[in-house]
Coordinates of C-alpha atoms in Angstrom, one line a residue:
Chain K
M109 CA -126.8 71.6 -4.2
H110 CA -126.8 73.5 -7.9
S111 CA -124.7 70.8 -10.2
T112 CA -120.6 71.2 -10.4
A113 CA -121.5 72.1 -14.6
Q114 CA -122.5 75.7 -13.8
T115 CA -120.3 77.9 -14.4
H116 CA -119.1 78.5 -11.0
S117 CA -118.4 82.3 -9.9
L118 CA -115.9 83.8 -7.0
Q119 CA -119.0 83.9 -4.5
D120 CA -120.2 80.5 -5.2
M121 CA -116.9 79.3 -3.6
R122 CA -116.6 81.0 -1.1
Q123 CA -120.0 80.4 -0.1
Q124 CA -119.7 76.1 -0.7
A125 CA -115.9 76.4 0.2
A126 CA -115.3 76.8 4.1
I127 CA -112.2 79.6 4.0
A128 CA -109.2 78.2 6.6
A129 CA -107.8 80.8 6.6
K130 CA -106.4 84.2 5.0
V131 CA -103.4 85.4 4.8
F132 CA -101.9 89.1 4.0
I133 CA -98.5 89.2 2.0
Q134 CA -97.8 93.0 3.0
R135 CA -95.8 95.5 0.9
D136 CA -92.4 96.0 1.0
Y137 CA -90.9 99.2 0.9
T138 CA -86.9 99.1 1.5
N139 CA -86.5 100.1 -2.2
G140 CA -88.7 103.1 -1.6
T141 CA -92.5 104.1 -1.7
V142 CA -92.5 101.8 -5.3
C143 CA -95.1 99.2 -5.2
Q144 CA -93.2 95.8 -4.4
F145 CA -94.4 92.7 -1.8
Q146 CA -92.7 90.8 0.7
T147 CA -90.9 87.7 -1.0
K148 CA -90.9 85.9 2.0
F149 CA -92.9 82.5 2.4
P150 CA -95.9 82.4 4.7
S151 CA -95.8 79.4 7.4
E152 CA -99.6 78.9 6.6
L153 CA -98.6 77.6 2.9
E154 CA -95.9 75.4 3.7
T155 CA -98.4 72.8 3.6
R156 CA -100.3 73.9 0.2
I157 CA -98.1 75.0 -2.2
D158 CA -94.5 75.0 -2.7
K159 CA -92.4 78.2 -1.8
Q160 CA -90.3 78.4 -5.4
Q161 CA -93.8 78.1 -7.1
F162 CA -95.0 81.2 -4.5
E163 CA -91.6 83.1 -4.8
E164 CA -92.1 83.3 -8.4
T165 CA -95.4 84.6 -8.3
V166 CA -94.6 87.4 -6.3
R167 CA -91.3 88.0 -8.1
T168 CA -93.3 88.5 -11.3
L169 CA -95.9 90.3 -9.5
N170 CA -93.4 93.2 -8.4
N171 CA -91.7 93.0 -11.9
L172 CA -95.1 94.3 -13.3
Y173 CA -95.7 96.9 -10.4
A174 CA -91.9 97.8 -11.2
E175 CA -92.9 97.8 -14.7
A176 CA -96.3 100.3 -14.3
E177 CA -93.9 103.0 -12.1
K178 CA -90.7 102.7 -14.4
L179 CA -89.4 106.6 -14.7
G180 CA -88.2 106.3 -18.4
G181 CA -88.5 107.8 -22.1
S182 CA -91.8 106.8 -22.6
S183 CA -93.4 107.9 -19.2
Y184 CA -92.0 111.0 -19.6
L185 CA -93.7 111.3 -23.2
E186 CA -96.4 110.5 -22.2
G187 CA -96.4 113.1 -19.6
C188 CA -95.4 116.0 -21.1
L189 CA -98.0 114.9 -23.9
A190 CA -100.6 115.1 -21.2
C191 CA -99.6 118.4 -19.5
L192 CA -99.8 120.4 -23.4
T193 CA -103.2 118.7 -24.1
A194 CA -104.0 119.8 -20.2
Y195 CA -104.6 116.0 -19.8
T196 CA -107.8 116.0 -21.6
I197 CA -105.4 113.2 -23.5
F198 CA -106.9 111.0 -21.0
L199 CA -110.4 110.9 -21.9
C200 CA -109.3 108.5 -25.0
M201 CA -106.5 107.0 -23.6
E202 CA -104.9 104.8 -20.9
T203 CA -102.1 105.8 -18.6
H204 CA -99.3 103.2 -19.4
Y205 CA -100.1 102.8 -15.6
E206 CA -103.4 101.3 -16.2
K207 CA -102.3 99.0 -19.1
V208 CA -100.1 97.2 -16.7
L209 CA -102.6 96.7 -14.3
K210 CA -104.8 95.3 -16.7
K211 CA -101.8 92.8 -17.3
I212 CA -101.5 91.6 -13.6
A213 CA -105.2 90.9 -13.2
K214 CA -105.0 89.2 -16.1
F215 CA -101.5 87.3 -14.5
I216 CA -103.6 86.7 -11.6
Q217 CA -106.2 85.2 -12.9
E218 CA -103.8 82.8 -14.8
Q219 CA -102.1 81.9 -11.8
N220 CA -105.0 81.5 -9.7
D221 CA -106.2 78.8 -12.4
K222 CA -103.2 77.3 -13.2
I223 CA -101.9 77.0 -10.0
Y224 CA -103.7 78.3 -6.8
A225 CA -107.3 77.5 -7.2
P226 CA -106.0 73.6 -7.7
R227 CA -104.3 73.5 -4.5
G228 CA -107.4 75.6 -2.4
L229 CA -106.3 78.8 -2.5
L230 CA -107.2 82.1 -4.3
L231 CA -104.7 84.9 -4.8
T232 CA -107.1 88.4 -5.0
D233 CA -105.3 91.3 -6.4
P234 CA -103.8 94.1 -4.9
I235 CA -105.6 96.8 -6.5
E236 CA -108.3 95.9 -5.0
R237 CA -107.1 96.5 -1.6
G238 CA -105.5 99.3 -2.6
L239 CA -102.4 97.8 -3.2
R240 CA -101.8 97.0 0.6
V241 CA -101.6 93.1 0.3
V242 CA -101.7 90.4 -1.5
E243 CA -104.3 88.7 0.5
V244 CA -104.4 84.6 0.2
T245 CA -107.3 83.2 0.8
I246 CA -107.1 79.1 2.0
F247 CA -109.7 77.0 1.7
E248 CA -110.8 74.0 3.1
D249 CA -109.2 71.1 1.7
R250 CA -111.9 68.6 1.1
S251 CA -110.2 66.8 -1.7
L252 CA -107.5 65.2 0.7
G253 CA -110.1 64.1 3.2
R254 CA -111.5 61.8 0.9
Chain M
M152 CA -123.8 65.5 0.7
L153 CA -121.3 68.5 0.2
H154 CA -118.4 67.6 -1.8
L155 CA -116.2 69.7 -3.2
R156 CA -114.0 69.0 -5.6
V157 CA -111.6 71.2 -6.0
A158 CA -109.3 70.1 -8.4
E159 CA -111.9 69.7 -11.8
P160 CA -114.4 72.8 -11.3
M161 CA -112.2 75.6 -10.7
R162 CA -110.0 74.7 -13.8
E163 CA -113.7 75.0 -16.0
C164 CA -115.0 78.0 -13.9
E165 CA -114.8 82.0 -14.8
Y166 CA -114.1 84.0 -12.1
S167 CA -117.3 86.2 -13.4
Q168 CA -118.6 88.3 -9.9
I169 CA -122.3 87.7 -10.4
S170 CA -124.1 85.1 -9.1
T171 CA -125.5 82.4 -10.9
R172 CA -126.7 80.2 -8.2
S173 CA -130.7 81.0 -8.8
S174 CA -133.2 78.7 -9.9
T175 CA -134.5 81.5 -12.4
P176 CA -131.5 83.1 -14.5
M177 CA -133.8 85.9 -15.3
E178 CA -134.8 87.0 -12.2
T179 CA -131.6 88.2 -10.1
P180 CA -132.7 88.8 -6.5
Y181 CA -130.0 91.0 -5.5
K182 CA -131.0 93.9 -8.5
K183 CA -134.7 93.5 -7.3
R184 CA -134.3 93.9 -3.9
I185 CA -131.3 96.2 -2.8
P186 CA -130.3 98.6 -5.3
K187 CA -126.6 98.8 -6.6
R188 CA -124.7 101.2 -4.8
R189 CA -121.3 103.2 -6.0
K190 CA -118.2 102.6 -3.4
W191 CA -118.8 106.7 -3.0
Q192 CA -121.5 106.5 -1.5
A193 CA -120.2 104.7 0.7
F194 CA -116.8 105.7 1.4
P195 CA -115.7 106.5 4.9
G196 CA -113.8 109.6 4.7
R197 CA -115.3 113.2 4.8
N198 CA -115.1 113.9 1.3
K199 CA -118.0 115.3 -1.5
F200 CA -118.6 113.8 -4.6
Y201 CA -120.3 115.0 -7.3
C202 CA -121.6 113.5 -10.8
N203 CA -122.0 110.3 -9.3
G204 CA -118.5 109.6 -7.6
R205 CA -116.2 111.4 -10.6
I206 CA -115.8 114.6 -8.8
M207 CA -114.3 114.1 -5.0
M208 CA -113.4 117.4 -2.9
A209 CA -112.9 118.2 0.9
R210 CA -115.5 119.2 3.5
Q211 CA -115.2 122.9 3.2
T212 CA -115.4 123.8 -0.2
G213 CA -116.5 127.3 0.6
V214 CA -112.7 128.7 0.3
F215 CA -112.5 126.9 -3.1
Y216 CA -115.4 129.3 -4.7
L217 CA -113.9 132.4 -3.2
T218 CA -110.8 131.1 -5.1
L219 CA -112.2 130.5 -8.5
V220 CA -114.5 134.0 -8.1
L221 CA -111.0 135.8 -7.2
I222 CA -109.7 134.2 -10.1
L223 CA -113.1 134.6 -12.6
V224 CA -113.5 138.0 -11.7
T225 CA -110.3 139.3 -11.8
S226 CA -109.4 138.0 -15.3
G227 CA -112.9 139.3 -16.8
L228 CA -112.0 142.3 -15.4
F229 CA -108.7 142.2 -17.2
F230 CA -110.4 141.2 -21.2
A231 CA -113.6 142.9 -20.7
F232 CA -111.1 146.3 -19.7
D233 CA -108.2 146.5 -20.5
C234 CA -107.4 143.9 -23.2
P235 CA -109.1 145.8 -25.6
F236 CA -107.5 148.9 -25.1
L237 CA -103.4 146.9 -25.5
S238 CA -104.8 145.1 -28.2
M239 CA -104.8 147.9 -30.2
Q240 CA -102.3 149.9 -28.8
I241 CA -99.7 147.3 -28.3
T242 CA -100.8 143.6 -30.1
P243 CA -103.2 141.7 -30.0
A244 CA -101.6 138.8 -29.0
I245 CA -102.3 140.1 -25.4
P246 CA -105.2 139.1 -24.6
V247 CA -104.6 135.7 -26.9
I248 CA -101.9 135.0 -24.2
G249 CA -103.9 135.4 -20.9
G250 CA -106.9 133.6 -23.1
V251 CA -104.4 130.8 -22.9
L252 CA -103.4 131.5 -19.3
F253 CA -106.4 131.9 -17.8
V254 CA -107.7 128.1 -19.0
F255 CA -104.7 126.5 -18.5
V256 CA -105.1 127.7 -14.7
L257 CA -108.8 126.6 -14.5
G258 CA -108.0 123.6 -15.5
T259 CA -105.6 123.3 -13.6
L260 CA -107.6 124.2 -10.5
F261 CA -110.0 121.8 -11.6
R262 CA -108.0 119.1 -11.9
T263 CA -106.2 119.5 -8.5
S264 CA -109.5 120.3 -6.8
F265 CA -111.6 117.5 -8.1
S266 CA -109.0 114.5 -8.4
D267 CA -108.5 111.9 -6.1
P268 CA -105.2 112.9 -4.4
G269 CA -104.4 109.1 -3.6
V270 CA -106.5 108.3 -0.7
L271 CA -105.8 105.1 0.8
P272 CA -108.7 102.6 1.1
R273 CA -108.8 101.2 4.5
A274 CA -108.1 98.3 5.7
T275 CA -111.0 95.2 5.5
P276 CA -112.1 93.5 8.3
D277 CA -109.5 90.9 7.8
E278 CA -106.4 92.4 7.1
A279 CA -107.3 94.4 10.3
A280 CA -107.8 91.6 12.3
D281 CA -104.7 90.5 10.6
L282 CA -102.4 93.1 11.4
E283 CA -104.1 93.5 15.1
R284 CA -102.6 89.5 15.2
Q285 CA -99.3 90.7 14.5
I286 CA -98.8 93.6 16.6
D287 CA -100.4 91.7 19.4
V288 CA -97.7 89.2 18.9
A289 CA -94.9 91.8 18.7
N290 CA -95.8 93.8 21.9
G291 CA -97.0 90.9 24.3
S292 CA -99.7 90.9 25.7
S293 CA -101.2 94.8 25.6
S294 CA -99.5 96.0 28.7
G295 CA -102.9 97.9 31.0
Y296 CA -104.0 101.6 30.1
R297 CA -101.7 102.7 27.2
P298 CA -100.1 100.4 24.7
P299 CA -96.9 100.7 23.5
P300 CA -97.4 103.1 20.2
R301 CA -97.7 100.8 17.1
T302 CA -94.5 101.7 14.7
R303 CA -92.7 99.2 12.3
E304 CA -89.0 100.7 11.4
V305 CA -88.0 100.2 7.9
V306 CA -84.4 100.7 6.1
I307 CA -85.1 103.2 2.9
N308 CA -82.2 103.4 1.1
G309 CA -79.8 103.7 3.9
Q310 CA -81.9 105.7 6.3
T311 CA -84.4 104.2 8.5
V312 CA -88.0 105.2 8.2
K313 CA -90.5 104.5 10.9
L314 CA -93.9 103.5 9.2
K315 CA -96.9 104.4 11.8
Y316 CA -100.3 102.7 12.4
C317 CA -103.2 104.5 11.4
F318 CA -106.1 103.9 14.4
T319 CA -108.8 105.2 11.7
C320 CA -108.0 103.3 8.2
K321 CA -106.2 100.4 10.4
I322 CA -103.3 100.0 8.2
F323 CA -99.4 100.6 8.5
R324 CA -99.1 103.6 6.6
P325 CA -96.6 103.6 3.6
P326 CA -94.1 105.6 4.0
R327 CA -94.1 109.6 3.0
A328 CA -97.9 108.8 3.7
S329 CA -100.1 111.4 6.0
H330 CA -102.9 110.9 8.1
C331 CA -105.5 114.3 6.8
S332 CA -107.8 115.4 9.8
L333 CA -110.0 117.3 7.6
C334 CA -111.2 114.8 5.2
D335 CA -110.2 111.6 7.7
N336 CA -108.1 109.6 4.7
C337 CA -104.5 108.4 4.8
V338 CA -103.3 110.3 1.5
E339 CA -100.1 108.9 -0.2
R340 CA -97.3 110.9 -0.6
F341 CA -99.0 113.5 1.1
D342 CA -98.2 117.4 0.9
H343 CA -101.1 119.3 2.7
H344 CA -104.6 119.9 2.5
C345 CA -105.0 123.1 0.6
P346 CA -108.5 124.8 1.6
W347 CA -107.7 127.5 -1.4
V348 CA -108.2 124.0 -3.7
G349 CA -110.3 122.4 -1.2
N350 CA -108.9 119.2 -1.3
C351 CA -105.5 117.5 0.4
V352 CA -102.4 117.5 -1.9
G353 CA -101.3 114.0 -2.4
K354 CA -99.5 111.6 -4.8
R355 CA -102.0 112.0 -7.2
N356 CA -102.7 115.4 -7.9
Y357 CA -99.4 117.4 -6.5
R358 CA -98.4 118.1 -10.0
F359 CA -101.6 119.3 -11.3
F360 CA -101.3 122.0 -7.8
Y361 CA -98.1 122.8 -9.4
M362 CA -99.5 123.8 -12.7
F363 CA -101.6 125.7 -10.9
I364 CA -99.8 128.2 -8.8
L365 CA -97.2 128.1 -11.4
S366 CA -99.4 129.3 -14.0
L367 CA -101.4 131.4 -11.5
S368 CA -98.3 133.3 -10.7
F369 CA -97.3 133.8 -14.4
L370 CA -101.2 135.2 -15.1
T371 CA -101.0 137.5 -12.0
I372 CA -97.9 138.9 -12.5
F373 CA -99.0 139.0 -16.2
I374 CA -102.5 141.2 -15.4
F375 CA -100.8 142.8 -13.1
A376 CA -97.8 144.2 -15.6
F377 CA -100.6 144.6 -18.5
V378 CA -103.0 146.6 -16.0
I379 CA -100.1 148.8 -15.2
T380 CA -99.2 149.2 -18.7
H381 CA -102.8 150.3 -19.8
V382 CA -103.5 152.7 -17.2
I383 CA -99.6 154.3 -18.0
L384 CA -100.3 154.3 -21.4
R385 CA -104.1 155.8 -20.2
S386 CA -102.7 158.7 -18.6
H387 CA -100.6 159.8 -20.9
R388 CA -103.1 159.9 -23.5
Y389 CA -106.1 161.8 -21.1
G390 CA -104.4 161.8 -17.6
F391 CA -104.4 160.1 -14.6
L392 CA -107.9 161.0 -13.2
N393 CA -109.6 160.3 -16.2
T394 CA -107.8 157.3 -17.0
L395 CA -109.6 156.2 -13.5
K396 CA -112.9 156.7 -14.3
D397 CA -112.8 155.2 -17.8
S398 CA -111.3 152.2 -16.6
P399 CA -111.9 152.1 -13.1
A400 CA -111.7 148.1 -13.2
S401 CA -107.9 148.6 -13.3
V402 CA -107.7 149.7 -9.6
L403 CA -109.2 146.4 -8.3
E404 CA -107.5 144.0 -10.5
V405 CA -104.1 145.9 -9.2
V406 CA -104.8 145.6 -5.9
V407 CA -106.1 142.1 -6.0
C408 CA -102.7 140.9 -8.0
F409 CA -100.3 142.7 -6.3
F410 CA -101.5 140.8 -3.1
S411 CA -101.7 138.0 -4.9
V412 CA -98.2 138.0 -6.6
W413 CA -96.1 137.9 -3.1
S414 CA -98.1 134.6 -1.9
I415 CA -98.4 133.1 -4.5
V416 CA -95.0 133.6 -6.2
G417 CA -93.1 132.8 -2.9
L418 CA -95.2 129.7 -3.0
S419 CA -94.2 128.4 -6.5
G420 CA -90.8 129.4 -5.5
F421 CA -91.5 127.2 -2.1
H422 CA -92.9 123.7 -4.2
T423 CA -90.4 124.4 -7.0
Y424 CA -87.7 124.1 -4.3
L425 CA -89.3 121.2 -2.7
I426 CA -90.1 119.3 -5.7
S427 CA -86.2 119.7 -6.9
S428 CA -85.3 118.2 -3.8
N429 CA -88.1 115.6 -3.8
Q430 CA -89.6 116.2 -0.5
T431 CA -93.2 117.2 0.2
T432 CA -94.6 120.5 2.4
N433 CA -94.8 118.3 5.1
E434 CA -91.1 116.8 5.2
D435 CA -90.2 120.2 4.8
I436 CA -91.5 121.6 7.8
K437 CA -90.7 118.8 10.2
G438 CA -87.5 118.5 9.2
S439 CA -87.5 115.3 8.5
W440 CA -84.4 115.5 6.4
S441 CA -82.8 118.4 7.2
S442 CA -78.6 117.9 7.7
K443 CA -79.7 119.9 11.6
R444 CA -80.9 116.4 12.8
G445 CA -78.0 114.5 12.3
K446 CA -75.2 113.9 9.9
G447 CA -76.2 111.2 8.0
N448 CA -79.9 112.6 8.0
Y449 CA -80.1 112.9 4.0
N450 CA -83.4 112.6 2.0
P451 CA -83.2 108.4 1.2
Y452 CA -86.6 109.1 -1.8
S453 CA -84.4 111.8 -3.9
Y454 CA -82.8 110.3 -6.8
G455 CA -79.3 112.5 -6.5
N456 CA -80.1 115.0 -9.3
I457 CA -82.5 117.9 -9.3
F458 CA -83.4 117.3 -12.7
T459 CA -84.5 113.7 -12.6
N460 CA -86.6 114.8 -8.9
C461 CA -88.4 117.5 -11.1
C462 CA -89.0 115.3 -14.1
A463 CA -90.3 112.3 -12.1
A464 CA -92.4 114.4 -9.7
L465 CA -94.0 116.4 -12.7
C466 CA -94.3 113.7 -15.4
G467 CA -93.9 110.6 -14.2
P468 CA -96.6 107.6 -14.4
L469 CA -99.7 108.9 -13.1
P470 CA -100.8 106.3 -10.8
P471 CA -104.2 105.2 -11.0
S472 CA -107.1 106.1 -8.4
L473 CA -107.0 103.1 -5.2
I474 CA -110.5 104.0 -3.5
D475 CA -112.9 102.8 -7.2
R476 CA -115.2 105.6 -6.3
R477 CA -117.7 104.7 -9.4
G478 CA -117.7 101.1 -8.9
F479 CA -120.8 99.2 -7.5
V480 CA -120.5 97.9 -3.8
Q481 CA -120.5 94.6 -4.0
L482 CA -122.2 93.0 -1.1
D483 CA -120.4 90.2 -0.5
T484 CA -117.1 92.2 -0.2
P485 CA -115.5 92.6 3.3
Q486 CA -116.4 96.5 4.1
P487 CA -113.7 98.0 6.0
I488 CA -115.0 98.3 9.6
T489 CA -115.4 100.6 11.7
P490 CA -112.6 101.5 14.5
T491 CA -113.0 100.2 18.1
N492 CA -114.3 102.2 20.7
G493 CA -112.0 101.4 24.0
I494 CA -108.7 101.4 22.9
T495 CA -107.1 105.2 24.3
M496 CA -105.9 106.9 21.7
Y497 CA -102.1 106.5 22.1
G498 CA -101.3 106.2 18.3
S499 CA -99.1 108.2 16.7
T500 CA -97.0 110.5 18.9
Q501 CA -93.8 111.4 16.4
S502 CA -96.6 113.1 13.8
Q503 CA -97.4 115.3 15.8
S504 CA -94.4 117.4 16.2
H505 CA -94.4 121.1 16.9
M506 CA -94.5 123.3 14.1
A507 CA -93.0 126.5 14.5
A508 CA -94.0 127.4 11.3
A509 CA -97.5 126.5 11.7
T510 CA -100.0 128.1 12.7
P511 CA -100.7 127.9 16.1
L512 CA -104.4 128.0 16.4
L513 CA -105.4 124.7 14.9
Q514 CA -108.4 123.9 13.4
S515 CA -111.3 122.2 14.9
E516 CA -112.3 120.4 12.5
P517 CA -114.1 117.5 15.1
V518 CA -112.3 113.9 13.8
I519 CA -115.3 112.7 13.2
L520 CA -115.6 109.3 11.2
T521 CA -118.4 108.4 9.6
D522 CA -118.6 105.4 10.5
E523 CA -122.2 104.7 9.9
A524 CA -121.4 103.8 6.6
F525 CA -120.5 100.3 8.0
L526 CA -123.1 99.1 10.0
P527 CA -123.5 95.5 8.5
G528 CA -127.1 96.2 6.9
R529 CA -126.2 99.7 6.3
T530 CA -127.0 99.3 2.6
S531 CA -130.6 99.3 2.7
L532 CA -130.5 102.7 4.6
G533 CA -128.9 104.0 1.3
G534 CA -132.3 104.4 0.3
P535 CA -133.5 107.9 0.2
C536 CA -130.1 109.3 -0.5
S537 CA -129.1 107.0 -3.1
G538 CA -130.9 109.3 -5.4
A539 CA -129.4 112.5 -7.2
L540 CA -126.8 113.8 -4.7
P541 CA -127.4 118.0 -5.1
L542 CA -124.4 120.3 -4.5
G543 CA -123.4 120.2 -1.3
G544 CA -124.7 116.9 -0.5
H545 CA -123.2 114.6 1.8
P546 CA -123.8 110.8 0.9
T547 CA -124.7 109.2 4.5
P548 CA -128.0 109.4 5.2
P549 CA -129.2 112.4 8.0
T550 CA -131.1 109.7 10.4
S551 CA -129.4 109.1 13.2
T552 CA -129.2 105.3 14.5
P553 CA -130.4 104.6 17.9
N554 CA -127.3 103.2 19.7
L555 CA -125.9 107.3 19.5
S556 CA -127.5 109.8 21.6
C557 CA -128.0 113.5 19.9
D558 CA -125.9 116.4 21.2
N559 CA -127.6 118.8 18.2
D560 CA -127.7 121.4 20.5
M561 CA -123.7 121.5 21.1
L562 CA -122.2 120.9 17.3
P563 CA -124.0 124.0 15.9
L564 CA -121.7 126.3 18.2
R565 CA -118.6 123.5 16.7
N566 CA -119.2 124.4 13.4
E567 CA -119.1 127.9 14.6
Q568 CA -115.9 127.8 15.9
S569 CA -114.1 125.3 13.9
D570 CA -115.5 127.5 11.1
G571 CA -114.4 130.2 12.5
L572 CA -110.8 128.8 13.2
R573 CA -110.4 127.8 10.1
H574 CA -111.2 131.0 7.9
H575 CA -108.6 132.6 11.0
H576 CA -106.0 131.3 9.2
T577 CA -105.9 130.9 5.4
D578 CA -105.6 134.5 4.6
G579 CA -101.4 134.8 3.1
G580 CA -100.0 131.9 1.9
H581 CA -100.0 130.6 4.8
H582 CA -102.5 127.9 3.9
H583 CA -99.8 125.3 3.1
F584 CA -99.1 125.4 6.4
L585 CA -102.2 123.7 7.7
T586 CA -100.7 120.0 7.6
P587 CA -102.5 117.3 8.7
E588 CA -100.9 116.8 12.4
E589 CA -102.9 119.9 13.0
A590 CA -105.2 118.8 15.7
P591 CA -109.2 120.4 16.3
S592 CA -108.1 123.0 18.9
P593 CA -109.6 122.2 22.8
P594 CA -111.8 124.5 22.9
G595 CA -113.5 123.8 19.4
M596 CA -113.6 120.2 21.6
L597 CA -115.1 121.5 24.5
P598 CA -118.6 121.7 23.6
C599 CA -118.3 118.1 22.4
G600 CA -118.8 116.6 25.9
S601 CA -120.4 113.2 25.1
P602 CA -118.7 111.0 23.1
L603 CA -120.9 109.8 21.5
G604 CA -122.1 113.1 19.6
H605 CA -124.3 113.2 16.4
S606 CA -125.3 115.5 14.3
H607 CA -127.5 115.8 10.9
T608 CA -124.3 117.1 8.9
I609 CA -121.2 115.0 11.1
Q610 CA -121.7 111.2 11.3
G611 CA -120.1 109.1 12.9
F612 CA -119.0 108.8 16.5
Y613 CA -116.5 110.4 18.1
N614 CA -113.6 108.0 18.7
P615 CA -110.6 108.6 20.6
A616 CA -108.8 106.0 18.8
S617 CA -109.1 107.0 15.7
Q618 CA -107.8 110.9 16.6
D619 CA -104.0 109.6 15.7
S620 CA -103.1 112.5 13.8
L621 CA -103.9 115.4 16.9
H622 CA -101.7 116.8 18.8
E623 CA -100.5 114.5 21.7
D624 CA -100.4 117.1 24.6
S625 CA -103.1 119.4 23.7
V626 CA -105.9 116.5 23.5
R627 CA -104.6 113.6 25.3
G628 CA -105.9 114.7 28.3
L629 CA -109.2 115.9 26.9
V630 CA -109.9 112.2 25.0
K631 CA -109.3 110.4 28.4
L632 CA -112.1 112.8 30.0
S633 CA -114.3 112.4 27.6
S634 CA -113.6 109.2 26.4
V635 CA -114.8 107.2 29.9

């Protein structure tokens, strides 16, 4: 096998470590069509991660998505400006939503690096799953089996 | 000995998408062996893509070209024949305003027609399997031939809303989403499929659609009024018959505008009402939130006042496209699976409510999936077609897969029928009633005797399980016959 000093990629990780299971956090529609995920702690993760930690992650994600879809002065301004410029403004500018999505991607990466990867878990950015689910991949935990 | 030390290496690693495992870093085997395909080339829905994935439209675009021709010809004639006289006699502001309106109409039309309406990508195999497991647990073991309808209930703002399971996309549809049988996609906040713009109207392009019909109303009224003015003014001076001789186009313009005004202005009014009450055409037709259904029935999505509803619909944040058409297909990422055969079509029975206002004869676009896109190893078949796609080209390859039977002689018949039936019902302002639940009409489906129909233009297999958007009574019997 190649040395661990090389940069690992997501593919590498998947191929090296066997995937034990995948848990899917579904969307929570109780507030309507806004993008929110269920904060219920899945039972499969009980042995791997702290409940509070996980719920905190999901809650922060929910807050970020709420921020993206928030109706307020700035979003209206952006909408009106876009309409006046016949939406050509988006050729050079990013929409507010896209900016927040970038923030979310960074947040997930950060969480993976700091919290989830050391526990043999991997969060997939919901945008890669069409904002339907938060996919949590559980890898076989070999570190404990030493 | 394979020993994965989880803690240390992971902290140092960067989650790059490209494998760095090859011994010779210069040579990346992926790039050499398999050409990188873009996601739109492997898209499972029945859409057409142009400009390397930047433009996305429905399969049938004929009526869209008609719309374009009507607008261009009428406006062109107006600018050529009426404007010179009007700008001299009244004011040159007339062609200027007309020009601005014209540009706005075209801009919004293109934006509506070419953008992603809010298509929901289909579930990955893992997700679908997980959902199936959950459903089986909830329902107990499958109860014989007909499994119970897959629905989930959720309470939104005090109203109980049923979420239906989409057999094609293998997901529970979010509230207000619907599956368009013409495009074979689930679309968020589905309004209707509009043949005039050649696309579905959903969450992401509803505001453009509304702006289009609104500006088109103004343009139509504008042209109508000023052509009449032109004719009248000219007649005073030169007489009516001479006027018609000098400017014959005016007659054509008046006729086109007269008939358009009723339908377009009516449609604008209707959609203004929908926006102010935050409903979709789909919901309004079904009467989902009407008080006639029950005393406590109200729209849980409405913000309460008209102003907020309008602002939210027109100036709210524009969500990004979820399907990432121009991204590259990652060979290790899970692809949406083909819907399984053998599951009787039962699906969302409630979605097939009988809409009185809808045209009774349904368009008979066969609900056939482009499943071929997802056979494993499919990416290698992309060779012949992954080059530049001509206008009207469809991304999946024309060659048939060995395990499908070819019913080439039958399918052209069905196509003709379907086209005929569709165009039959797209005149006037009634197009907006072509909602997704309208099923292929039985006559249109009869020629498709074998469940595994295949043609060069329509790919995939006829899958009874996927037709959850068909009318239950008219089709279920047929499906049972053909699904055996």
